[in-house]
mmCIF file of C-alpha atoms in Angstrom:
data_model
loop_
_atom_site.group_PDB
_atom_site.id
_atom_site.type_symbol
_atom_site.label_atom_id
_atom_site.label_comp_id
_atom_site.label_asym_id
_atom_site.label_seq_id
_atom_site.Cartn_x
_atom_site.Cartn_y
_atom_site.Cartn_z
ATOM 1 C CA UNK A 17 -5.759 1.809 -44.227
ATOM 2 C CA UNK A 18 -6.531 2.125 -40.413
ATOM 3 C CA UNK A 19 -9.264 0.312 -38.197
ATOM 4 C CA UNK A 20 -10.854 2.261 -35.177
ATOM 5 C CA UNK A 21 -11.354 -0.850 -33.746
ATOM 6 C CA UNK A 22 -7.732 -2.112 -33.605
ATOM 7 C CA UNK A 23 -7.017 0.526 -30.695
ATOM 8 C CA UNK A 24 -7.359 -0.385 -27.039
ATOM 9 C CA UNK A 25 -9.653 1.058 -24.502
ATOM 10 C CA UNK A 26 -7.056 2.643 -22.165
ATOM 11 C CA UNK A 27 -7.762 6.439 -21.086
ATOM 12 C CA UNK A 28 -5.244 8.548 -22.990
ATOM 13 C CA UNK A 29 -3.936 12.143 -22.318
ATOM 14 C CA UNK A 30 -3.370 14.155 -25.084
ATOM 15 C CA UNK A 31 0.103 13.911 -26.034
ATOM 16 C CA UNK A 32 -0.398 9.770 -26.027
ATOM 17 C CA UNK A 33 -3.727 10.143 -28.442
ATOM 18 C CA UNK A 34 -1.365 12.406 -30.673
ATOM 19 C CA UNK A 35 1.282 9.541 -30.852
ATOM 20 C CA UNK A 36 -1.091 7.016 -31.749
ATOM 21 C CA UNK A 37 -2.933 9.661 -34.407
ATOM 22 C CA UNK A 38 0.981 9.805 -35.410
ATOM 23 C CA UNK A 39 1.683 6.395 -35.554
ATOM 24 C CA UNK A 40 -1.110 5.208 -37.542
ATOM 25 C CA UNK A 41 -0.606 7.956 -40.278
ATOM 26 C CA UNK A 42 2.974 6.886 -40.647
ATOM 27 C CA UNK A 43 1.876 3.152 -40.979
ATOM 28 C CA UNK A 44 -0.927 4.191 -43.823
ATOM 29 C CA UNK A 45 2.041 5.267 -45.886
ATOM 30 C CA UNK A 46 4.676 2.611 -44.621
ATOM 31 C CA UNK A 47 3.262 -0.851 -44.792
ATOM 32 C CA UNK A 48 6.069 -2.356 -43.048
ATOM 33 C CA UNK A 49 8.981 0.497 -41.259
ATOM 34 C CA UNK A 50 12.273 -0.763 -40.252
ATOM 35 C CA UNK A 51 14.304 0.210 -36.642
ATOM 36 C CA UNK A 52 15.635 3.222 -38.840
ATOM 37 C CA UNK A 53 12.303 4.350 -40.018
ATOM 38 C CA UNK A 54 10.573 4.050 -36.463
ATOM 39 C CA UNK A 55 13.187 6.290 -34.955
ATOM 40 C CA UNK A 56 13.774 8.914 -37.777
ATOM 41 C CA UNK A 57 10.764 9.424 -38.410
ATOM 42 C CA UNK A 58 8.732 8.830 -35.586
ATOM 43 C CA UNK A 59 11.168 9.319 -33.069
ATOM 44 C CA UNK A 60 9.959 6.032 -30.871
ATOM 45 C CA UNK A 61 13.718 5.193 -29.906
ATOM 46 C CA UNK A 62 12.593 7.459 -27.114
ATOM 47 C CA UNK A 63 9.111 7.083 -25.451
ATOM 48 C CA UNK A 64 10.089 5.217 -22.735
ATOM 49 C CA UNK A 65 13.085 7.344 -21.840
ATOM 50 C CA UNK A 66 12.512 10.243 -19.503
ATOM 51 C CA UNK A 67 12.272 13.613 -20.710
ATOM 52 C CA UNK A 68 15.635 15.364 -19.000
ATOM 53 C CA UNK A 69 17.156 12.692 -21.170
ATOM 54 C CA UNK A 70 15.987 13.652 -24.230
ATOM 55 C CA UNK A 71 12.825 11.068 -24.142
ATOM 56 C CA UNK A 72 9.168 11.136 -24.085
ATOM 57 C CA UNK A 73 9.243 9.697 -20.680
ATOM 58 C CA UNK A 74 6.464 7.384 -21.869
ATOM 59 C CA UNK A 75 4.729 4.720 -19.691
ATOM 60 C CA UNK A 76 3.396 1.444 -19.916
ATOM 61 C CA UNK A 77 0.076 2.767 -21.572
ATOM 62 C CA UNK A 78 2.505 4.769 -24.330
ATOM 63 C CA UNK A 79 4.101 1.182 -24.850
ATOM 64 C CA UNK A 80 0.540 -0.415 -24.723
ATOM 65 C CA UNK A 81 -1.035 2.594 -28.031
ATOM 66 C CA UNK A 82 2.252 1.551 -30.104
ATOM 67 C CA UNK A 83 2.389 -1.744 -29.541
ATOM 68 C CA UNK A 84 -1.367 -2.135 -30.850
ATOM 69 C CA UNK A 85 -0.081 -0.465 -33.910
ATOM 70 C CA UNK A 86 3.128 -1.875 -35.033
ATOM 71 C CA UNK A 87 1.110 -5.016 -34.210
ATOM 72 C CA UNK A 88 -0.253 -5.376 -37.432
ATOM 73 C CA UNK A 89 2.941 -3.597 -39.332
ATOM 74 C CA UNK A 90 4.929 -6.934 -38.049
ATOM 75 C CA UNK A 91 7.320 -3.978 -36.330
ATOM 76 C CA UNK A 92 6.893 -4.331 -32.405
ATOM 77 C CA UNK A 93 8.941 -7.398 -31.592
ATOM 78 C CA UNK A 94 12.404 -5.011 -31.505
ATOM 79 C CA UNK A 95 10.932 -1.553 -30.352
ATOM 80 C CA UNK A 96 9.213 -3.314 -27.123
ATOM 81 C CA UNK A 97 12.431 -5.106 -26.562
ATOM 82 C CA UNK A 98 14.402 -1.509 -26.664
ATOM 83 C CA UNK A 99 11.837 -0.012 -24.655
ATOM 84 C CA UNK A 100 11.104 -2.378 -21.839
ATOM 85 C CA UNK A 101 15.557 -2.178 -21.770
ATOM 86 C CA UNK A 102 14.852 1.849 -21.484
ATOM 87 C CA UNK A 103 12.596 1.640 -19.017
ATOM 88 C CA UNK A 104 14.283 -0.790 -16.445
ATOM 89 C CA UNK A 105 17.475 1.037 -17.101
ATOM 90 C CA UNK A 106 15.875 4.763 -15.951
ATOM 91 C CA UNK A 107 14.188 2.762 -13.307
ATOM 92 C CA UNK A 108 17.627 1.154 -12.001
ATOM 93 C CA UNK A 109 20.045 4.125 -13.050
ATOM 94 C CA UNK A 110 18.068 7.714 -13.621
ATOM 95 C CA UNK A 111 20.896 9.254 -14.516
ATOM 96 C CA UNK A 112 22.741 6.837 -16.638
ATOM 97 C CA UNK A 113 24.839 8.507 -19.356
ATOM 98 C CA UNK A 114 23.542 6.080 -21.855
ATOM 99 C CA UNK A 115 20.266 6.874 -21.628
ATOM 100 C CA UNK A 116 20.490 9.892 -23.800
ATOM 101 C CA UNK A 117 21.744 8.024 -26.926
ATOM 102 C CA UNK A 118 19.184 5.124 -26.510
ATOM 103 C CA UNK A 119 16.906 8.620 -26.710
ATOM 104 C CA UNK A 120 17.882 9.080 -30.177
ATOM 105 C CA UNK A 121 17.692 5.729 -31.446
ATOM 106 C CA UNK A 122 21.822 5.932 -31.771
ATOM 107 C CA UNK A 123 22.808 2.984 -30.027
ATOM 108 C CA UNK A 124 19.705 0.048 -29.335
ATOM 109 C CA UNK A 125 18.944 -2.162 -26.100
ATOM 110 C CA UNK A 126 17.443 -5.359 -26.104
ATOM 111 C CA UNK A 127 16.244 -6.638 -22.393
ATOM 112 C CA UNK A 128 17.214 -10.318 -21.134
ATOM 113 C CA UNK A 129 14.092 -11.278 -18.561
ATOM 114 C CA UNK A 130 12.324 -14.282 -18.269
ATOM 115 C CA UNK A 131 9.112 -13.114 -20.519
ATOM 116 C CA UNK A 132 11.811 -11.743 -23.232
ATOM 117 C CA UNK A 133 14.238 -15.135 -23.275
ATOM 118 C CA UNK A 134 13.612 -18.733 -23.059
ATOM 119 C CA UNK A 135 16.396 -19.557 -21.616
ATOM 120 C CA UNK A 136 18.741 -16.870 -18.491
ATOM 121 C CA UNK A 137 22.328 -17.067 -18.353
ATOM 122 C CA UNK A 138 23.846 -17.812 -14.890
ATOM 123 C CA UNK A 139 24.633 -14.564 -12.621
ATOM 124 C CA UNK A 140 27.337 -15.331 -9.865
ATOM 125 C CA UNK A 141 27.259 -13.303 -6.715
ATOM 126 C CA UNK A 142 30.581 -11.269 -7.916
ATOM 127 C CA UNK A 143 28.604 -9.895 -11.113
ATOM 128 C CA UNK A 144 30.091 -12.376 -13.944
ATOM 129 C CA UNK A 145 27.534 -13.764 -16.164
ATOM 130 C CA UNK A 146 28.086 -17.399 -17.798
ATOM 131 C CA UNK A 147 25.678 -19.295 -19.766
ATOM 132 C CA UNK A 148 23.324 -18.553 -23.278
ATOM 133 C CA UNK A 149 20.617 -16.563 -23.092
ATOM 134 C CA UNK A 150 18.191 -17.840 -26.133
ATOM 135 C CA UNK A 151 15.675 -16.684 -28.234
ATOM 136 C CA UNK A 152 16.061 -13.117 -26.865
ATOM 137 C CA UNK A 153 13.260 -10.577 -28.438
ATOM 138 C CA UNK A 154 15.545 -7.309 -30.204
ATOM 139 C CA UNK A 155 18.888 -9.305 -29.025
ATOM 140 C CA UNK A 156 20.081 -9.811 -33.239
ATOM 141 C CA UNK A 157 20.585 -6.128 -33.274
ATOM 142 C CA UNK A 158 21.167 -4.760 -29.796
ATOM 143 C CA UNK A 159 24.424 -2.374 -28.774
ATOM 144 C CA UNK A 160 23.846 -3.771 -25.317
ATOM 145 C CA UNK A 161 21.627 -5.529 -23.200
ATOM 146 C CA UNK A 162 19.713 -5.004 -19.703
ATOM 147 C CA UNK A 163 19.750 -8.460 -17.632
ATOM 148 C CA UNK A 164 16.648 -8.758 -14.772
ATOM 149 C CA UNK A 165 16.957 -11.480 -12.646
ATOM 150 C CA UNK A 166 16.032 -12.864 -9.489
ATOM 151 C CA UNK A 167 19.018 -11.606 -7.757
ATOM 152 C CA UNK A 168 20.690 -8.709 -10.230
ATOM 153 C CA UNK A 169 20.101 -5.966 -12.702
ATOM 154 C CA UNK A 170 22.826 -5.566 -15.161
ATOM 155 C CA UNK A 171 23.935 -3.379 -18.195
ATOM 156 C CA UNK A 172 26.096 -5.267 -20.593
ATOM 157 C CA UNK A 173 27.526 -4.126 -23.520
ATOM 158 C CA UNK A 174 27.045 -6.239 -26.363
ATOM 159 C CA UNK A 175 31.220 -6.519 -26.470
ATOM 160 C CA UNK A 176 31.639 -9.898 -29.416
ATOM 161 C CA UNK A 177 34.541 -10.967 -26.854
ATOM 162 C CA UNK A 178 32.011 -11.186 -23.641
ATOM 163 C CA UNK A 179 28.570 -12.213 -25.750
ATOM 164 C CA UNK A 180 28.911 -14.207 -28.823
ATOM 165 C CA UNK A 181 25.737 -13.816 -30.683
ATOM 166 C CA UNK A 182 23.996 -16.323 -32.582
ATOM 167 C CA UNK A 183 20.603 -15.077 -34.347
ATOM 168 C CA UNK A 184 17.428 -17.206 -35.727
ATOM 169 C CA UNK A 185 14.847 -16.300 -37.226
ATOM 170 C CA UNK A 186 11.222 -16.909 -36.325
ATOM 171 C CA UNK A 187 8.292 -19.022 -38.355
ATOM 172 C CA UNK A 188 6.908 -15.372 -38.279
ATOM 173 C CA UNK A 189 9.732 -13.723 -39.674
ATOM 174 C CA UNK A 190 10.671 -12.026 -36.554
ATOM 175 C CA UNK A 191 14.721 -12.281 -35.832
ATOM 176 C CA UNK A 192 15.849 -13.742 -32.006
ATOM 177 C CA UNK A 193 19.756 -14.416 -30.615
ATOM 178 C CA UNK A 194 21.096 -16.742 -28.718
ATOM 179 C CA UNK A 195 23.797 -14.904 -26.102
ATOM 180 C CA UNK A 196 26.191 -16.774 -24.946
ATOM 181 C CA UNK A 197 27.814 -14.733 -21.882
ATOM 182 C CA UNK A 198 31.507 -14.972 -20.693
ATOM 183 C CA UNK A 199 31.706 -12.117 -19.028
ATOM 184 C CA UNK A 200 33.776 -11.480 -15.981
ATOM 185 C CA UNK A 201 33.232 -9.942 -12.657
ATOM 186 C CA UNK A 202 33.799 -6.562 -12.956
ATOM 187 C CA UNK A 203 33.247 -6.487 -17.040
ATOM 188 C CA UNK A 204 29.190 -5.291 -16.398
ATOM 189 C CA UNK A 205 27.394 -2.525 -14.864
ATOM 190 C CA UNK A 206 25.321 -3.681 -11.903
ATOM 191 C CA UNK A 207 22.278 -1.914 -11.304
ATOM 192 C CA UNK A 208 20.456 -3.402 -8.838
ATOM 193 C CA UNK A 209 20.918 -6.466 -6.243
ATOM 194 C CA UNK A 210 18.565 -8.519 -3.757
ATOM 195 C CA UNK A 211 15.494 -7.995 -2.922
ATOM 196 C CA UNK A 212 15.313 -4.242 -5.957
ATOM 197 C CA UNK A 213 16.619 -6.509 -8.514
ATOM 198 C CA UNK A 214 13.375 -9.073 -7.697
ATOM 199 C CA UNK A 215 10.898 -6.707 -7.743
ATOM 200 C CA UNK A 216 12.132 -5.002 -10.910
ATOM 201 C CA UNK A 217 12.943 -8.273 -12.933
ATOM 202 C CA UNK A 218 9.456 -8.717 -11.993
ATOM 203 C CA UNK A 219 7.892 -5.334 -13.271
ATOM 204 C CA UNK A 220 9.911 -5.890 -16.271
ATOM 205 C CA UNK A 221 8.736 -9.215 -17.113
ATOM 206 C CA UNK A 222 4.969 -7.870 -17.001
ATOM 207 C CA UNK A 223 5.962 -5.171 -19.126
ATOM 208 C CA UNK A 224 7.224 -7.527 -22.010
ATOM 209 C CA UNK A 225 3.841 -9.589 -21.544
ATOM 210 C CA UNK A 226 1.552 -6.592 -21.026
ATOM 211 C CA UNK A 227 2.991 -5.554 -24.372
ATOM 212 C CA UNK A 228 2.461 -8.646 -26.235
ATOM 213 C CA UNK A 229 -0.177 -8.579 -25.228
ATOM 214 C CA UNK A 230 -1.107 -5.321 -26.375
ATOM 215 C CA UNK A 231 0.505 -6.138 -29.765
ATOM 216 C CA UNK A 232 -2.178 -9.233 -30.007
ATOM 217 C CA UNK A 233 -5.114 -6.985 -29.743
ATOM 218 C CA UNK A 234 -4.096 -4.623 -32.762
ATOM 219 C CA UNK A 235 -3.374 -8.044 -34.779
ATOM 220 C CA UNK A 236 -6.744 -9.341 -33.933
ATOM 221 C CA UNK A 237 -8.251 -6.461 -34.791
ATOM 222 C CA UNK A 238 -6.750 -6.968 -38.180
ATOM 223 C CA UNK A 239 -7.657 -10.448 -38.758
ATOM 224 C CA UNK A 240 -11.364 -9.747 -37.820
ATOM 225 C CA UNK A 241 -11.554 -6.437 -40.059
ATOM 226 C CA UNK A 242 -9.874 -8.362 -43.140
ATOM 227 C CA UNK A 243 -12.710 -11.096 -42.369
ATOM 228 C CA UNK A 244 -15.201 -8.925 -42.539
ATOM 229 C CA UNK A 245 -14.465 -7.100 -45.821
ATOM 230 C CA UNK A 246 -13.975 -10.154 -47.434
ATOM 231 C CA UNK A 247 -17.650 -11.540 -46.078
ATOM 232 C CA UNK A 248 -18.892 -9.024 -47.929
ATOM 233 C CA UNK A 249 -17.045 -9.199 -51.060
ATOM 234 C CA UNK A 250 -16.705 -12.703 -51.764
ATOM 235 C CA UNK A 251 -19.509 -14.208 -53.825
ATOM 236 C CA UNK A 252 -20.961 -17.652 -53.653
ATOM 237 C CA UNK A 253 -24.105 -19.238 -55.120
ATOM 238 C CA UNK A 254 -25.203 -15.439 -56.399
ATOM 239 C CA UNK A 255 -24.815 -14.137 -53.006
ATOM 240 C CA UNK A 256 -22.338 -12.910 -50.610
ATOM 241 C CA UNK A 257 -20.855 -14.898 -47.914
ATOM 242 C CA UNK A 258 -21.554 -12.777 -45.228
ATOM 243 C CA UNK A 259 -25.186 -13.372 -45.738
ATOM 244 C CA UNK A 260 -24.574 -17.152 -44.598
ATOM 245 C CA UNK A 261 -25.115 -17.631 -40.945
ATOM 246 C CA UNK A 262 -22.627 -20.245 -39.971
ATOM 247 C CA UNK A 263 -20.335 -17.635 -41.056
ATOM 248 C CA UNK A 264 -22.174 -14.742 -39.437
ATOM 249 C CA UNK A 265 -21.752 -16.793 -36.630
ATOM 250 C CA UNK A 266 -18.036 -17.254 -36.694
ATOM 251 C CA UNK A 267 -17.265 -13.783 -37.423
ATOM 252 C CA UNK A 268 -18.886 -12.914 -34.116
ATOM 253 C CA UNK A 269 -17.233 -15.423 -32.184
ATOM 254 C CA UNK A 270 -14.490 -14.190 -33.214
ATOM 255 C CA UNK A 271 -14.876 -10.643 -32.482
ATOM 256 C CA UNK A 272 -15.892 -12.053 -28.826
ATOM 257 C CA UNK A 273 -12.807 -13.369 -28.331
ATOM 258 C CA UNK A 274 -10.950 -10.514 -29.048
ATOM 259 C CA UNK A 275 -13.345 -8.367 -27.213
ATOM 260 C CA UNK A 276 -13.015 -10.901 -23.772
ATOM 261 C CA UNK A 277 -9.437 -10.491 -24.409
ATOM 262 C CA UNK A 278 -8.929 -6.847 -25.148
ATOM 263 C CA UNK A 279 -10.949 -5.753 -21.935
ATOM 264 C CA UNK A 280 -8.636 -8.161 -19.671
ATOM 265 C CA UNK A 281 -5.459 -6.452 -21.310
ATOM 266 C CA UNK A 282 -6.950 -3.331 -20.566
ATOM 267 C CA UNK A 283 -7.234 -4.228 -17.030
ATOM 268 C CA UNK A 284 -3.360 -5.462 -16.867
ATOM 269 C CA UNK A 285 -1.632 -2.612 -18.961
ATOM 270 C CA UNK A 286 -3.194 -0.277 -16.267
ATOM 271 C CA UNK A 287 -2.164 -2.463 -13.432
ATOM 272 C CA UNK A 288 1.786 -2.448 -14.638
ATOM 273 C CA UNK A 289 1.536 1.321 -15.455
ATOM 274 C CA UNK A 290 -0.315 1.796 -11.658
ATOM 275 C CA UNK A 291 2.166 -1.171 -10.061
ATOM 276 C CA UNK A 292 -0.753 -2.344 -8.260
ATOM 277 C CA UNK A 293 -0.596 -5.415 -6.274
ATOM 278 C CA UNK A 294 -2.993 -6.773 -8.535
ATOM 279 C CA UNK A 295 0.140 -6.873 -11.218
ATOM 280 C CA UNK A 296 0.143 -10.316 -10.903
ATOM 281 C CA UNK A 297 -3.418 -11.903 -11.505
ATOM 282 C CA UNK A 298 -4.439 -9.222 -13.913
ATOM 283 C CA UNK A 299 -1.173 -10.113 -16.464
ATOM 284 C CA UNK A 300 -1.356 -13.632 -16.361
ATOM 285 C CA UNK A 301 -5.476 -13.587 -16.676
ATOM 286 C CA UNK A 302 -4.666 -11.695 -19.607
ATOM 287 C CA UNK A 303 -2.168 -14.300 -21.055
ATOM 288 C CA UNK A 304 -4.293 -16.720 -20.735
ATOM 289 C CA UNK A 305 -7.571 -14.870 -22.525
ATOM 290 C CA UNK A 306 -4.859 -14.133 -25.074
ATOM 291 C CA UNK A 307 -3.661 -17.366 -26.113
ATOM 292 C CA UNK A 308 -7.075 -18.512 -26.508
ATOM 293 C CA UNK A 309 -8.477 -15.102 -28.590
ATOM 294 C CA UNK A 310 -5.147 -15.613 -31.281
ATOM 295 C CA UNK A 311 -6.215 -19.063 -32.159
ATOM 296 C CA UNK A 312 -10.424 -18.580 -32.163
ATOM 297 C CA UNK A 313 -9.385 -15.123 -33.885
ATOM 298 C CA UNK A 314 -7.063 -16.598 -36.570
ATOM 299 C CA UNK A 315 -8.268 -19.890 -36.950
ATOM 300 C CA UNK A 316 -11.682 -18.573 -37.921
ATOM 301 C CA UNK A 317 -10.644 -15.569 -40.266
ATOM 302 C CA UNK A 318 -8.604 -18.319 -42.443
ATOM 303 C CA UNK A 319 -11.278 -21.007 -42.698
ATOM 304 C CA UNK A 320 -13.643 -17.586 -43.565
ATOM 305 C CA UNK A 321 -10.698 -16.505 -46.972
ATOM 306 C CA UNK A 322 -10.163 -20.253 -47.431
ATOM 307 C CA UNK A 323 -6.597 -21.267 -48.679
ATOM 308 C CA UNK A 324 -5.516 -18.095 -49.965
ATOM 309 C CA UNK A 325 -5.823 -16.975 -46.121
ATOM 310 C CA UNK A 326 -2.337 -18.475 -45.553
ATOM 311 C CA UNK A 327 -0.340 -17.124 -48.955
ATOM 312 C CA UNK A 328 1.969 -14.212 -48.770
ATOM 313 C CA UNK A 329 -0.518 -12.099 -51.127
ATOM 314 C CA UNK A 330 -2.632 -11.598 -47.982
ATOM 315 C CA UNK A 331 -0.964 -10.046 -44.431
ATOM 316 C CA UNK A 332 -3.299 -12.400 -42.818
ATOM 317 C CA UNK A 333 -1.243 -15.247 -42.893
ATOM 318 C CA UNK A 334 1.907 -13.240 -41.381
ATOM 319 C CA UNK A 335 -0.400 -11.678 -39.022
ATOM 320 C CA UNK A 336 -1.925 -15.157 -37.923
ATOM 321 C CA UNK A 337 1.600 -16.461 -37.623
ATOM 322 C CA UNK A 338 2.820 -13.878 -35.155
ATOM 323 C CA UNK A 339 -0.093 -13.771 -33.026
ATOM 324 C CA UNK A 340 0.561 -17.545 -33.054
ATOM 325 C CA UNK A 341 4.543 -16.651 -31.781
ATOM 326 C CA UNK A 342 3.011 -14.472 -29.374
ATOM 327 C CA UNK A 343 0.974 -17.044 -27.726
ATOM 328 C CA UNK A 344 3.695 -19.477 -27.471
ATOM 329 C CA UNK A 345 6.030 -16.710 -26.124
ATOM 330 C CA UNK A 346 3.547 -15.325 -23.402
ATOM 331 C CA UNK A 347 4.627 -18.894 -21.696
ATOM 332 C CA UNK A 348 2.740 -22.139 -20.274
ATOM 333 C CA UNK A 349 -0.952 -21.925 -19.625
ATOM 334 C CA UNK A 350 -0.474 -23.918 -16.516
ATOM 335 C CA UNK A 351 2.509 -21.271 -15.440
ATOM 336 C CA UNK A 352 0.043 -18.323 -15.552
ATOM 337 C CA UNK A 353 -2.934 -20.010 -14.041
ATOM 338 C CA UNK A 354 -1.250 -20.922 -11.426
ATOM 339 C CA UNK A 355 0.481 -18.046 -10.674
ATOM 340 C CA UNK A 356 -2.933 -16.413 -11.097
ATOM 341 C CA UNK A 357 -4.113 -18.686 -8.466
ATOM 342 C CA UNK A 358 -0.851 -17.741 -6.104
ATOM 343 C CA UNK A 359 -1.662 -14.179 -6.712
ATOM 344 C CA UNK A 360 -5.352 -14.276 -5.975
ATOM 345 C CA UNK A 361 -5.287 -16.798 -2.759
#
């Protein structure tokens, strides 16, 4: 089953309204796709990797339409992990060899950025990288991994002598390493340096949270939908409980929310896909309205199915539980106000 209203707002060409038609008539069949089943049969190892390299060459409203859709299938954590990685890489390196195999979904990349990782390894000046990387988004499975920071871009190969991998997994189910780095100068590809590898660990960072974002909006959509059938199914005192209108009430607070939030995401998937100087405020802003809309959103559509709202017969507890891991992985209110504020002065 498929919800109009768990799509976003952005203006699509063609080709991207024919990969979201596609993705949502896979996910109608396939409940829950692995890595293997997003790449054989949909091909999305590829739509952020230009075209001459076998790739859609995708951009961050392609990211945004799939992200809203393997939302709900508990599927985007990985893919936007691989495809921010593309993206940075045919940014840094056009013509990297690699890029043709990450194409096909043949070898994966996981990117190491500040929105992707709680924690950044230390980069000396010579190239070597020292240090854990933790809780990194697609690192469990990765071939090799794209590191953004303030000072370098890097392409490391996910060698077990240079990064020893330790992976979790998540209260939503979702599956995060911890990379611990001991690799020597020399033993990396460096991309980028100074003042290009600042403005693209930058870019990339927005991408990963312009993408959770994203990813929120199709889970919200979810929640509320879910909600709403069951308003009008469940019975109480001879009537149903959608005729009650303290729960009328929440069930349009709720779709506020997501509606407050949804046209602020809007606003900063087209700034990251644009690069406007706007980047910035319009991101965090979005953060912000997002951490808010995931708890009004899933708080209310639980207290609306009552207990059986959090048991595994019912996706809304896993949905409720990563739009919860979203929220705390978007980072620190305070952070994005005031770098809203910074932005905005």
């Amino acid at each position: 089953m498929t919800y109009d209203i768990a799509a976003l707002d952005l203006p699509l060409r063609d080709e991207q309204q024919m990969l979201r038609d596609s993705v949502q008539r896979y996910l109608a069949d396939n409940a829950r796709p692995g890595w293997r089943d997003l790449v054989e049969s949909l091909g999305l190892a590829g739509v952020a990797v230009p075209e001459p390299h076998g790739g859609f060459g995708g951009d961050m409203v392609d990211i945004a339409v799939v992200m809203a859709e393997l939302g709900p299938a508990l599927a985007g954590a990985d893919w936007l992990s691989h495809s921010a990685a593309t993206m940075l890489l045919a940014r840094a390196a056009p013509e990297h060899a690699v890029l043709a195999s990450l194409a096909q979904g043949d070898r994966r990349a996981a990117v190491i950025c500040a929105a992707s990782s709680a924690t950044m390894p230390i980069v000396d000046a010579d190239g070597a990288v020292r240090g854990t990387a933790t809780l990194v988004a697609g690192g469990a499975e990765a071939d090799m991994f794209v590191l953004a920071d303030d000072d370098s871009v890097l392409l490391i190969a996910a060698d077990r002598d240079k990064v020893e991998q330790r992976h979790r997994i998540m209260h939503d189910g979702s599956v995060t390493a911890d990379l611990n780095f001991t690799v020597k100068a020399g033993e990396s590809n460096r991309l980028a340096t100074g003042a290009a590898a600042r403005a693209m660990a930058e870019w990339v960072n927005d991408v990963i949270l312009a993408g959770r974002c994203a990813e929120a909006v199709g889970l919200m959509q979810h929640m509320i939908a879910a909600s709403t059938l069951y308003l009008g199914q469940r019975q109480q005192f001879g009537r149903a409980i959608g005729s009650f209108q303290a729960l009328r009430h929440r069930a349009a607070d709720m779709q506020l929310a997501a509606m407050k939030a949804a046209a602020l995401i809007e606003a900063a998937i087209l700034s990251v896909d644009q690069d406007r100087a706007d980047r910035a405020a319009l991101v965090s802003a979005a953060c912000v309205e997002v951490a808010d809309a995931v708890r009004v959103v899933g708080e209310g559509a639980v207290q609306i199915h009552g207990a059986m709202g959090l048991t595994e017969e019912l996706s809304l507890g896993a949905h409720f539980k990563r739009a919860l891991a979203i929220a705390s992985a978007i980072g620190p209110r305070a952070d994005h106000l005031a770098r809203f504020s910074e932005a905005a002065a």
